[in-house]
mmCIF file with all atom_site columns, C-alpha atoms and ligand atoms in Angstrom:
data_model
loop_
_atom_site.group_PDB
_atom_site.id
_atom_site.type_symbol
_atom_site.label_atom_id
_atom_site.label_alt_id
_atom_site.label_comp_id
_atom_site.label_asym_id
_atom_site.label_entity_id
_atom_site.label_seq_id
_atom_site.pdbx_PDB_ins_code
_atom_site.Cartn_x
_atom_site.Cartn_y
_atom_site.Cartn_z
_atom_site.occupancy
_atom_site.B_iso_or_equiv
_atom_site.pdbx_formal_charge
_atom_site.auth_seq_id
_atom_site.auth_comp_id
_atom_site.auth_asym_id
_atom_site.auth_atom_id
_atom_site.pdbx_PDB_model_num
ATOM   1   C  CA  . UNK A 1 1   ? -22.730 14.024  6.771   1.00 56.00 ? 237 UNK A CA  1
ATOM   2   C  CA  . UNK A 1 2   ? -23.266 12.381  3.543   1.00 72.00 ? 238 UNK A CA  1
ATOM   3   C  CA  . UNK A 1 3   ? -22.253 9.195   2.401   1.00 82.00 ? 239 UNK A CA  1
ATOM   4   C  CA  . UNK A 1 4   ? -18.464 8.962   1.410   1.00 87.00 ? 240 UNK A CA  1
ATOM   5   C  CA  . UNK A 1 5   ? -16.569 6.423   -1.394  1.00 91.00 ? 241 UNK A CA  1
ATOM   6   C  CA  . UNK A 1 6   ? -13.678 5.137   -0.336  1.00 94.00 ? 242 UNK A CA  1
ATOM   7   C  CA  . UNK A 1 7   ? -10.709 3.580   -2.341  1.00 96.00 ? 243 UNK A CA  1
ATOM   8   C  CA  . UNK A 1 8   ? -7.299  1.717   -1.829  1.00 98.00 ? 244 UNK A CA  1
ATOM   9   C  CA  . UNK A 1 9   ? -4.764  1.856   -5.088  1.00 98.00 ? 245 UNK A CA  1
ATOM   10  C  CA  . UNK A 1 10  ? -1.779  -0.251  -5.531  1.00 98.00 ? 246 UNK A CA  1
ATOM   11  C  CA  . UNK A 1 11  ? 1.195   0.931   -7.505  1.00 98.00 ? 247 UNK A CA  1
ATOM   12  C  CA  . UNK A 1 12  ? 4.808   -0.411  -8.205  1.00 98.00 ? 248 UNK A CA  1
ATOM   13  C  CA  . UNK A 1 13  ? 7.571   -0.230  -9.997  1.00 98.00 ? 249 UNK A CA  1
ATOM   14  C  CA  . UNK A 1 14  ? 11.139  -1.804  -10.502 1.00 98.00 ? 250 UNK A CA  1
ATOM   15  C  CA  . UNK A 1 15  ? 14.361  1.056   -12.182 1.00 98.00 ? 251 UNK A CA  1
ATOM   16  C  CA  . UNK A 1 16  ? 17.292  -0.369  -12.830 1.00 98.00 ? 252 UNK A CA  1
ATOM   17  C  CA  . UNK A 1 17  ? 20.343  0.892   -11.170 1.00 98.00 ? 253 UNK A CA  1
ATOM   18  C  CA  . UNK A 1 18  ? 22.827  2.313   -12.889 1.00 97.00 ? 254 UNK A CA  1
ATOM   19  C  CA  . UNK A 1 19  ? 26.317  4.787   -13.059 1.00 97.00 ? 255 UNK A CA  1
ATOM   20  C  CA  . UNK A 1 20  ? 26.046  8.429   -13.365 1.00 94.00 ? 256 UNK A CA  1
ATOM   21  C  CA  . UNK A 1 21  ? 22.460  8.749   -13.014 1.00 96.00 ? 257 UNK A CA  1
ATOM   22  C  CA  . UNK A 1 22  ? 20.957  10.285  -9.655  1.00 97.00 ? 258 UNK A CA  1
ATOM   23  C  CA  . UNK A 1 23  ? 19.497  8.022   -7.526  1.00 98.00 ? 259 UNK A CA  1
ATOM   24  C  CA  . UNK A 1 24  ? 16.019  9.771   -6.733  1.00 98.00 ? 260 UNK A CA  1
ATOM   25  C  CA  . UNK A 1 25  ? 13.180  8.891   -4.311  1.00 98.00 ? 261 UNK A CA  1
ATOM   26  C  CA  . UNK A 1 26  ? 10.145  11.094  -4.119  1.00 98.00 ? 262 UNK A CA  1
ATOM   27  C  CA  . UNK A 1 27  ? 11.585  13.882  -5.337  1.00 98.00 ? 263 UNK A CA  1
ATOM   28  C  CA  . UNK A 1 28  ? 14.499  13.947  -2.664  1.00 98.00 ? 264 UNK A CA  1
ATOM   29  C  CA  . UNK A 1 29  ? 18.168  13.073  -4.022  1.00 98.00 ? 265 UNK A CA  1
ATOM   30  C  CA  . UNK A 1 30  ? 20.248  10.487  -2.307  1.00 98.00 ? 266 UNK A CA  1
ATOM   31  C  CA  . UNK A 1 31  ? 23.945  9.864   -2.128  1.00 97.00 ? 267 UNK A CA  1
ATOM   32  C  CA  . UNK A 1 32  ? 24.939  6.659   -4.322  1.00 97.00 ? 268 UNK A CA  1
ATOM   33  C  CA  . UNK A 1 33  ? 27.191  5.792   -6.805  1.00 95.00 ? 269 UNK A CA  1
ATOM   34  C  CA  . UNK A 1 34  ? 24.087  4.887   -9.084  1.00 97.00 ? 270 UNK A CA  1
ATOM   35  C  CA  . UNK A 1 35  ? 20.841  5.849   -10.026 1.00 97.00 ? 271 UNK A CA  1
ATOM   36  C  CA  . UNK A 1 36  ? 17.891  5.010   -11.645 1.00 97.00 ? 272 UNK A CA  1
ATOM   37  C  CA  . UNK A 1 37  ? 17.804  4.005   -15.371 1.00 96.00 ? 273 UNK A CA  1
ATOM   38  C  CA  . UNK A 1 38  ? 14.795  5.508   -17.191 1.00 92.00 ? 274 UNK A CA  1
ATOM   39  C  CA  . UNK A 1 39  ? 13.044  7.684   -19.798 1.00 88.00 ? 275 UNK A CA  1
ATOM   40  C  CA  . UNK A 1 40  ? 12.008  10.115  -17.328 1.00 90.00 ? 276 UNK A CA  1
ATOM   41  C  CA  . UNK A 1 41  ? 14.048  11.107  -13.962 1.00 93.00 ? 277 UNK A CA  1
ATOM   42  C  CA  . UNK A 1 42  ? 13.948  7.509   -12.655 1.00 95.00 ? 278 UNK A CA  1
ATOM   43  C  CA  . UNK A 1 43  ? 12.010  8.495   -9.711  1.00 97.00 ? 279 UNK A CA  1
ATOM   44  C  CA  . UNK A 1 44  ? 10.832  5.238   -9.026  1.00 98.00 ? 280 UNK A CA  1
ATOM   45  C  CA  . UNK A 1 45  ? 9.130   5.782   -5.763  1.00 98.00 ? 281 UNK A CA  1
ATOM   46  C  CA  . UNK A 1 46  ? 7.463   8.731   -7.911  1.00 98.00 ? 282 UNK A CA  1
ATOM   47  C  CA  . UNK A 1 47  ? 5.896   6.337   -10.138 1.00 98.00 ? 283 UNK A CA  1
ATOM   48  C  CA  . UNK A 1 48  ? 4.535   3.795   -7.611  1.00 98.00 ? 284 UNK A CA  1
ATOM   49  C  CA  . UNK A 1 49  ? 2.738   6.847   -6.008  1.00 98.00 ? 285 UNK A CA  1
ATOM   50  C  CA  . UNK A 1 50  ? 1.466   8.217   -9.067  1.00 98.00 ? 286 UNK A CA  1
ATOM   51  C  CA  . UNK A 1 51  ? -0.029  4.520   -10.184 1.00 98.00 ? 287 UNK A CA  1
ATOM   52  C  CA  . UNK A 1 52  ? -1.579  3.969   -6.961  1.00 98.00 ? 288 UNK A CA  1
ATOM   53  C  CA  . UNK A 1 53  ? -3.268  7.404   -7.106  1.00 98.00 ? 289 UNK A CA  1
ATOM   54  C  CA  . UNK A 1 54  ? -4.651  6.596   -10.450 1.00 98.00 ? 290 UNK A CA  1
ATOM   55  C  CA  . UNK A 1 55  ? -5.513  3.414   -9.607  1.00 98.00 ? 291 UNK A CA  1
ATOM   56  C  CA  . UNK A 1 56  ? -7.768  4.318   -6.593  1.00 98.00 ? 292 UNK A CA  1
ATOM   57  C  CA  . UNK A 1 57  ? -9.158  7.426   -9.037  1.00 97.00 ? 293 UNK A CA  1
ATOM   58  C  CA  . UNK A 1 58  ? -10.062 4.807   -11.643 1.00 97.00 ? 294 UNK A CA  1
ATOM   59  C  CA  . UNK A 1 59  ? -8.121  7.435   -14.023 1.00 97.00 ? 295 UNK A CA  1
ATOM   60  C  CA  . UNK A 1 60  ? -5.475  4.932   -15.546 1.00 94.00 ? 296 UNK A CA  1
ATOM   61  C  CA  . UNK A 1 61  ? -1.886  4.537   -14.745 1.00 95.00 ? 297 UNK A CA  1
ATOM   62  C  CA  . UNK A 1 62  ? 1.331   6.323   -15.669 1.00 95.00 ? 298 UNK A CA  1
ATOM   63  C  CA  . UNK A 1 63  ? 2.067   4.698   -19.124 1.00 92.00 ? 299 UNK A CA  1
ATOM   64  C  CA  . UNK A 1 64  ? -1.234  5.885   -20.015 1.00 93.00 ? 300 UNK A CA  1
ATOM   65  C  CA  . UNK A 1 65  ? -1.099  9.273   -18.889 1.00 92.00 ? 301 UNK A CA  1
ATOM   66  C  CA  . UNK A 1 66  ? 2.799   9.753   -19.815 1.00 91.00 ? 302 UNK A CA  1
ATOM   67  C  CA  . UNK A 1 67  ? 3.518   7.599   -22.412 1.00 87.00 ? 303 UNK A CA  1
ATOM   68  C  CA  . UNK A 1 68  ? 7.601   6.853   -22.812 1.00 81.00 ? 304 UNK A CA  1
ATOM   69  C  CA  . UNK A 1 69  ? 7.375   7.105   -26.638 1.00 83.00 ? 305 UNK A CA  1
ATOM   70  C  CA  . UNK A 1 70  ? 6.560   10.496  -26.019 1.00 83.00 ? 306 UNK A CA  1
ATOM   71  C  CA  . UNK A 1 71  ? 9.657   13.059  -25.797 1.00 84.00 ? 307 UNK A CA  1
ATOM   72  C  CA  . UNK A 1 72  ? 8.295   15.076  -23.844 1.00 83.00 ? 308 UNK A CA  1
ATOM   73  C  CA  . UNK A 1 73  ? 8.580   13.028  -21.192 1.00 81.00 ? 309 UNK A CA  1
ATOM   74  C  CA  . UNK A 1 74  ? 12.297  12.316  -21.702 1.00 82.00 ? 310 UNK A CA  1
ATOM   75  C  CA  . UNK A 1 75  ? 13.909  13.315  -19.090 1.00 83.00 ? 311 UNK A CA  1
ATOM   76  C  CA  . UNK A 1 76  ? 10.991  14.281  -16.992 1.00 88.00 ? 312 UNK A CA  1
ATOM   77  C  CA  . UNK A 1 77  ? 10.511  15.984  -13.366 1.00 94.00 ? 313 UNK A CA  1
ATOM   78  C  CA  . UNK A 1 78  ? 8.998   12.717  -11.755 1.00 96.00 ? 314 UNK A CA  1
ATOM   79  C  CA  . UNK A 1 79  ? 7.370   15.054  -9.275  1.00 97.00 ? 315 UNK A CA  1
ATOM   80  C  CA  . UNK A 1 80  ? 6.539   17.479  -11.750 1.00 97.00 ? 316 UNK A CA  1
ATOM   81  C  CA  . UNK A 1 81  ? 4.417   14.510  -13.361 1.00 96.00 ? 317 UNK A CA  1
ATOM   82  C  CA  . UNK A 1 82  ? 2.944   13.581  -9.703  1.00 98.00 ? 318 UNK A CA  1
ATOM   83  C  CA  . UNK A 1 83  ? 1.677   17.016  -9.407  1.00 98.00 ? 319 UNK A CA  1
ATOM   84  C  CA  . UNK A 1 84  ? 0.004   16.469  -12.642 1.00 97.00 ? 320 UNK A CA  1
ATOM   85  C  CA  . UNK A 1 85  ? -1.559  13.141  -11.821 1.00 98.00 ? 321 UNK A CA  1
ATOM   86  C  CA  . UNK A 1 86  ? -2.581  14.588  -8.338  1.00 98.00 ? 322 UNK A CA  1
ATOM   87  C  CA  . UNK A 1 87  ? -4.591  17.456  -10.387 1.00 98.00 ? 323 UNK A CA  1
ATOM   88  C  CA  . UNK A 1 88  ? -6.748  15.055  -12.064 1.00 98.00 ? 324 UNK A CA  1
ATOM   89  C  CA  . UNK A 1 89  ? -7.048  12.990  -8.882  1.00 98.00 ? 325 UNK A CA  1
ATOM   90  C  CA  . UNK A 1 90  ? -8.400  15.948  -7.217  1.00 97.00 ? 326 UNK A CA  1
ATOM   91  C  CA  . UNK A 1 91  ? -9.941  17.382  -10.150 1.00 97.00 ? 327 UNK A CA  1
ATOM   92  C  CA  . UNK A 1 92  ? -12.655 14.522  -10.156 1.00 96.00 ? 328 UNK A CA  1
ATOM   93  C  CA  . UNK A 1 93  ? -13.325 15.035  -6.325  1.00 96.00 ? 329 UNK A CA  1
ATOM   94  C  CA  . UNK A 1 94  ? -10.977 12.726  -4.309  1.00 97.00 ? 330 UNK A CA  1
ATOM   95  C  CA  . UNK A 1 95  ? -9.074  13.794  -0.887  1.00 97.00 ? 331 UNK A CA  1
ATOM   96  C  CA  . UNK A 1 96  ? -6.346  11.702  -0.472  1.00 98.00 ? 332 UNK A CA  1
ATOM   97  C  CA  . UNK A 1 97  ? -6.533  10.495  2.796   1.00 98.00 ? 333 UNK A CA  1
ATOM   98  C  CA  . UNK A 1 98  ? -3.052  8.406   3.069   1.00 98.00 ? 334 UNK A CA  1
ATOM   99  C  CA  . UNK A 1 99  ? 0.126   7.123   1.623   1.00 98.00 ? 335 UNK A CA  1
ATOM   100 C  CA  . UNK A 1 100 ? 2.243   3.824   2.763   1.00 98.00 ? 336 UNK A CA  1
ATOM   101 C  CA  . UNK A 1 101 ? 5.353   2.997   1.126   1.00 98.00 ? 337 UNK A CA  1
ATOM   102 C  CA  . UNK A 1 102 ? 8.153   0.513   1.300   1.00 98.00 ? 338 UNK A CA  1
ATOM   103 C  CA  . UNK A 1 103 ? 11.525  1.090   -1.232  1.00 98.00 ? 339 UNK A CA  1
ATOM   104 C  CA  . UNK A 1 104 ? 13.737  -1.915  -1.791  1.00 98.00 ? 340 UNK A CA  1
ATOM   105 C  CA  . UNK A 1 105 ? 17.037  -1.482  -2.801  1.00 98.00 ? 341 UNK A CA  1
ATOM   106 C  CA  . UNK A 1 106 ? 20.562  -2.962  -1.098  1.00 97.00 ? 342 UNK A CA  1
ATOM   107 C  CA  . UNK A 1 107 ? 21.854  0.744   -1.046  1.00 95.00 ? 343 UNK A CA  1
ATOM   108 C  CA  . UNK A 1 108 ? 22.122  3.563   -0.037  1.00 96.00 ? 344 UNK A CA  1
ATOM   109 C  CA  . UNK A 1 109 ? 19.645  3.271   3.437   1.00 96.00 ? 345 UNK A CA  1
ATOM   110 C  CA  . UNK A 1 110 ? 16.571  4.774   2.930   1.00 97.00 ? 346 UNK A CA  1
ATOM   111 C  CA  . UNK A 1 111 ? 15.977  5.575   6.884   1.00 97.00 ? 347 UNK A CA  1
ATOM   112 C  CA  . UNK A 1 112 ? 18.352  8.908   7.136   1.00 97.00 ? 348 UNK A CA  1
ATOM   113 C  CA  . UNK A 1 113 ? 16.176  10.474  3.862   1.00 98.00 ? 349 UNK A CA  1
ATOM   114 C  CA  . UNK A 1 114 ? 13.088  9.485   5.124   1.00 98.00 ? 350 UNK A CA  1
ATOM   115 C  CA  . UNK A 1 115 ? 11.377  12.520  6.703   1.00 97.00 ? 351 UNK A CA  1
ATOM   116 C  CA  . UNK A 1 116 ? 12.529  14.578  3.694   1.00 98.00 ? 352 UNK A CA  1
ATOM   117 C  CA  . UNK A 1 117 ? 11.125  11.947  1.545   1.00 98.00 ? 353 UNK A CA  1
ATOM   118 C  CA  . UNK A 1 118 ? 7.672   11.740  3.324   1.00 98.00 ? 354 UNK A CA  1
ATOM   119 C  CA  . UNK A 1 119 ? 7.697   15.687  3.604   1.00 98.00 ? 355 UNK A CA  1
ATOM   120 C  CA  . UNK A 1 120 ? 8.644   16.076  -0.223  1.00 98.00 ? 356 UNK A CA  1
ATOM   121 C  CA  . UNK A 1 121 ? 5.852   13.726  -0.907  1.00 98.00 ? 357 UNK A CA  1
ATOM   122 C  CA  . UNK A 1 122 ? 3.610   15.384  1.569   1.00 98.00 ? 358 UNK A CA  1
ATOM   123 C  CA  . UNK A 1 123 ? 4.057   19.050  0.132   1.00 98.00 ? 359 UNK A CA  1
ATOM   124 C  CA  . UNK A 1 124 ? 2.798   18.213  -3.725  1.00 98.00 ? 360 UNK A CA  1
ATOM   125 C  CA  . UNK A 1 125 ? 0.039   16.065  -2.050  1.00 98.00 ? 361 UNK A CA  1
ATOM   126 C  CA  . UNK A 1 126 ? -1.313  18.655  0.068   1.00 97.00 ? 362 UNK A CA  1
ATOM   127 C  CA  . UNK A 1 127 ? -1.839  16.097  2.904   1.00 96.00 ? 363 UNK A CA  1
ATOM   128 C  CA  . UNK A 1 128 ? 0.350   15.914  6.303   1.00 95.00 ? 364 UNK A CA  1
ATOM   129 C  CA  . UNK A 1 129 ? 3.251   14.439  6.541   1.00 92.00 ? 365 UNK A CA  1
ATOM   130 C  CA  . UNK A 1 130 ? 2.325   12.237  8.964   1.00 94.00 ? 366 UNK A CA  1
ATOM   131 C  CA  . UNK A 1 131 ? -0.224  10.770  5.863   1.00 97.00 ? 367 UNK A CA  1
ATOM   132 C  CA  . UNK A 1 132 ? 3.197   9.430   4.383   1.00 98.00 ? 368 UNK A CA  1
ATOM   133 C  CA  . UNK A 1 133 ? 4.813   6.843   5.881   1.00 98.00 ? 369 UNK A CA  1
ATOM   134 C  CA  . UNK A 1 134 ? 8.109   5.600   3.433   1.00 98.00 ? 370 UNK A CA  1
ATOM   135 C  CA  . UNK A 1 135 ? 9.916   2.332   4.710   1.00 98.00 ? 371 UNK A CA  1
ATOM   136 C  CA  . UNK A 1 136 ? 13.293  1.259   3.098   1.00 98.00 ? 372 UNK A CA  1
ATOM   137 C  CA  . UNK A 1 137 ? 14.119  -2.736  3.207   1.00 97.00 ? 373 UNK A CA  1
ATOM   138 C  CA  . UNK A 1 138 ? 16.890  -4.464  1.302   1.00 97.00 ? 374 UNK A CA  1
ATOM   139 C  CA  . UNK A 1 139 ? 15.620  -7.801  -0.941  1.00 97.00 ? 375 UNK A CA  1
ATOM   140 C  CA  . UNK A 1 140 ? 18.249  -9.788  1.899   1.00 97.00 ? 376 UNK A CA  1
ATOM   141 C  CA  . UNK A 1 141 ? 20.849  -9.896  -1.221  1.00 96.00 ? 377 UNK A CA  1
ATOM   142 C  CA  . UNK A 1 142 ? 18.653  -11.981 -3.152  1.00 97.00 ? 378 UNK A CA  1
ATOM   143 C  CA  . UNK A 1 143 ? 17.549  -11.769 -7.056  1.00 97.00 ? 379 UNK A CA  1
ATOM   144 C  CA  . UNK A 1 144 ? 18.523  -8.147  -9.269  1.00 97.00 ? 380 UNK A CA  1
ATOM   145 C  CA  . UNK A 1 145 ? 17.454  -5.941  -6.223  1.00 97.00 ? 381 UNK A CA  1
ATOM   146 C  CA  . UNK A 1 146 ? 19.395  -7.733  -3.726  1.00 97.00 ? 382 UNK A CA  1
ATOM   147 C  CA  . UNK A 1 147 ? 22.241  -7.771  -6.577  1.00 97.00 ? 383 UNK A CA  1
ATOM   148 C  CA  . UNK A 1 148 ? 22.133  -3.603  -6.224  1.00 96.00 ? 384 UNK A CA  1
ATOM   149 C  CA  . UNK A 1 149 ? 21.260  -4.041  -9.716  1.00 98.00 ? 385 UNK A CA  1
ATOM   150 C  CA  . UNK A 1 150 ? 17.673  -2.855  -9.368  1.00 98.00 ? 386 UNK A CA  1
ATOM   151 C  CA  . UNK A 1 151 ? 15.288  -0.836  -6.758  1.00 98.00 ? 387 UNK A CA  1
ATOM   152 C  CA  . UNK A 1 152 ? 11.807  -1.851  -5.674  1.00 98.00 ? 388 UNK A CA  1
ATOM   153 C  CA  . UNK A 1 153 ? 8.811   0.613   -5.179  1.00 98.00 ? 389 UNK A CA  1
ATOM   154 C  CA  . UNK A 1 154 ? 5.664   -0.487  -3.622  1.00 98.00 ? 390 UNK A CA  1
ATOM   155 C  CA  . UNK A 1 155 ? 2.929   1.902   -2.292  1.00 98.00 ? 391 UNK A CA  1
ATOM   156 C  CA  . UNK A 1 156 ? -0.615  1.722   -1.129  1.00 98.00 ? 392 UNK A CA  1
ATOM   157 C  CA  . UNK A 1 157 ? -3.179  5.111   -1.051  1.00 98.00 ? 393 UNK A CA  1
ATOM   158 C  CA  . UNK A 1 158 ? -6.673  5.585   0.114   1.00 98.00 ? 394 UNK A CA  1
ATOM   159 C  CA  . UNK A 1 159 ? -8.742  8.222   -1.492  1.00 98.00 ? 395 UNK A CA  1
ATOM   160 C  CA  . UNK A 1 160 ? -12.015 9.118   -0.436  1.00 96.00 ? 396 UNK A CA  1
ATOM   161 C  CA  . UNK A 1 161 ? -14.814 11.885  -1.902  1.00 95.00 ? 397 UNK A CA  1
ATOM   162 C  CA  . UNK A 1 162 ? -18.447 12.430  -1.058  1.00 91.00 ? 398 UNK A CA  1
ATOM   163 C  CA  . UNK A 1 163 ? -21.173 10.350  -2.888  1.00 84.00 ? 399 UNK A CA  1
ATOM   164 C  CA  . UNK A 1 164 ? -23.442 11.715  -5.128  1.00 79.00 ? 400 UNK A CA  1
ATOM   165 C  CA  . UNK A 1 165 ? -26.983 12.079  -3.256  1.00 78.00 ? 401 UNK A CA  1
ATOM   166 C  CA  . UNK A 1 166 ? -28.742 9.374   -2.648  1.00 75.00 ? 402 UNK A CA  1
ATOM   167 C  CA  . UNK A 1 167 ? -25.954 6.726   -3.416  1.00 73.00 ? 403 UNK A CA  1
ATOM   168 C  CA  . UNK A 1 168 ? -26.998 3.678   -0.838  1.00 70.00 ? 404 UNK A CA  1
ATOM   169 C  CA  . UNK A 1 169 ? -24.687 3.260   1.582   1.00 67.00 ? 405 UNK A CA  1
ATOM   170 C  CA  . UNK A 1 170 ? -24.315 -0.284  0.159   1.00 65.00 ? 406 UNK A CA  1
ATOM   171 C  CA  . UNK A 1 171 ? -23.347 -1.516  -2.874  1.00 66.00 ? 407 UNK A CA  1
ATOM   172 C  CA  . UNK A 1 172 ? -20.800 1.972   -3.761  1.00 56.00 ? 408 UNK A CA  1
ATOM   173 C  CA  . UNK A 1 173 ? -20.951 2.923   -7.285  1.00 54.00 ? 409 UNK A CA  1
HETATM 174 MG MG1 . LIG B 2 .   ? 9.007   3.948   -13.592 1.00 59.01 ? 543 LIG B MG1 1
#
């Protein structure tokens, strides 16, 4: 077996909460009196996934690839635009090995949606779903998150893809 690159990415983001919009989380709709504020869908966890894909890829990050002054975006499929970010992902040769996640929000609980959440992730990233793992915390009632004003998305990825022959094993390029 040849040598493999490996990569962590880091993505976030931060919706505000607000009435009469759905409050979505990878794709998977949950039952609140608010929802996510945005040009797109809201899907906040959504976004965190797609930066940290990108990130890891080297291939940009969301505002980049779907910029909000664009209409087409408005009003967007979150999921719809992590399918897209996925293709180019995979397109330049990374397997996404793994997904960890952690939502903030004071409401609604995240642990009864979870294993839809990790499977709804799961299915557009071609991976298990045991690759996802999705934890919901609340921000203890402190700041805008802990206000219910806002929700939180944090996620970490590791991508991986074979090296070009005769890459050293060390320094990676
Ligand atoms: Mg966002």
């Amino acid at each position: 077996m040849g040598t493999r690159i490996i990569r962590v990415g880091l993505g976030s983001d931060v919706h505000r909460l607000v009435p009469g919009r759905p409050f979505l989380l990878g794709g998977v709709e949950l039952l609140s009196d608010r929802g996510e504020w945005g040009h797109s869908d809201g899907d906040v966890l959504a976004h965190a996934v797609i930066d940290a894909i990108l990130g890891a890829a080297g291939l940009g990050d969301i505002g980049a690839l779907f910029p909000p002054s664009e209409e087409a975006w408005k009003d967007a499929d979150s999921m719809e635009l992590l399918r897209i970010a996925f293709g180019l992902v995979k397109e330049a040769g990374w397997r996404l090995i793994n997904l960890d996640c952690v939502v903030t929000c004071e409401s609604p609980k995240i642990f009864p949606y979870r294993d839809r959440i990790q499977a709804s992730l799961a299915r557009v990233l071609e991976i298990p779903g045991t690759a996802v793992f999705v934890k919901g915390k609340t921000n203890e009632g402190l700041g805008p998150v802990g206000a219910g004003q806002a929700v939180e998305a944090l996620v970490v990825c590791l991508l991986e893809r074979d090296a070009p022959r005769g890459t050293p094993d060390w320094p990676w390029r």
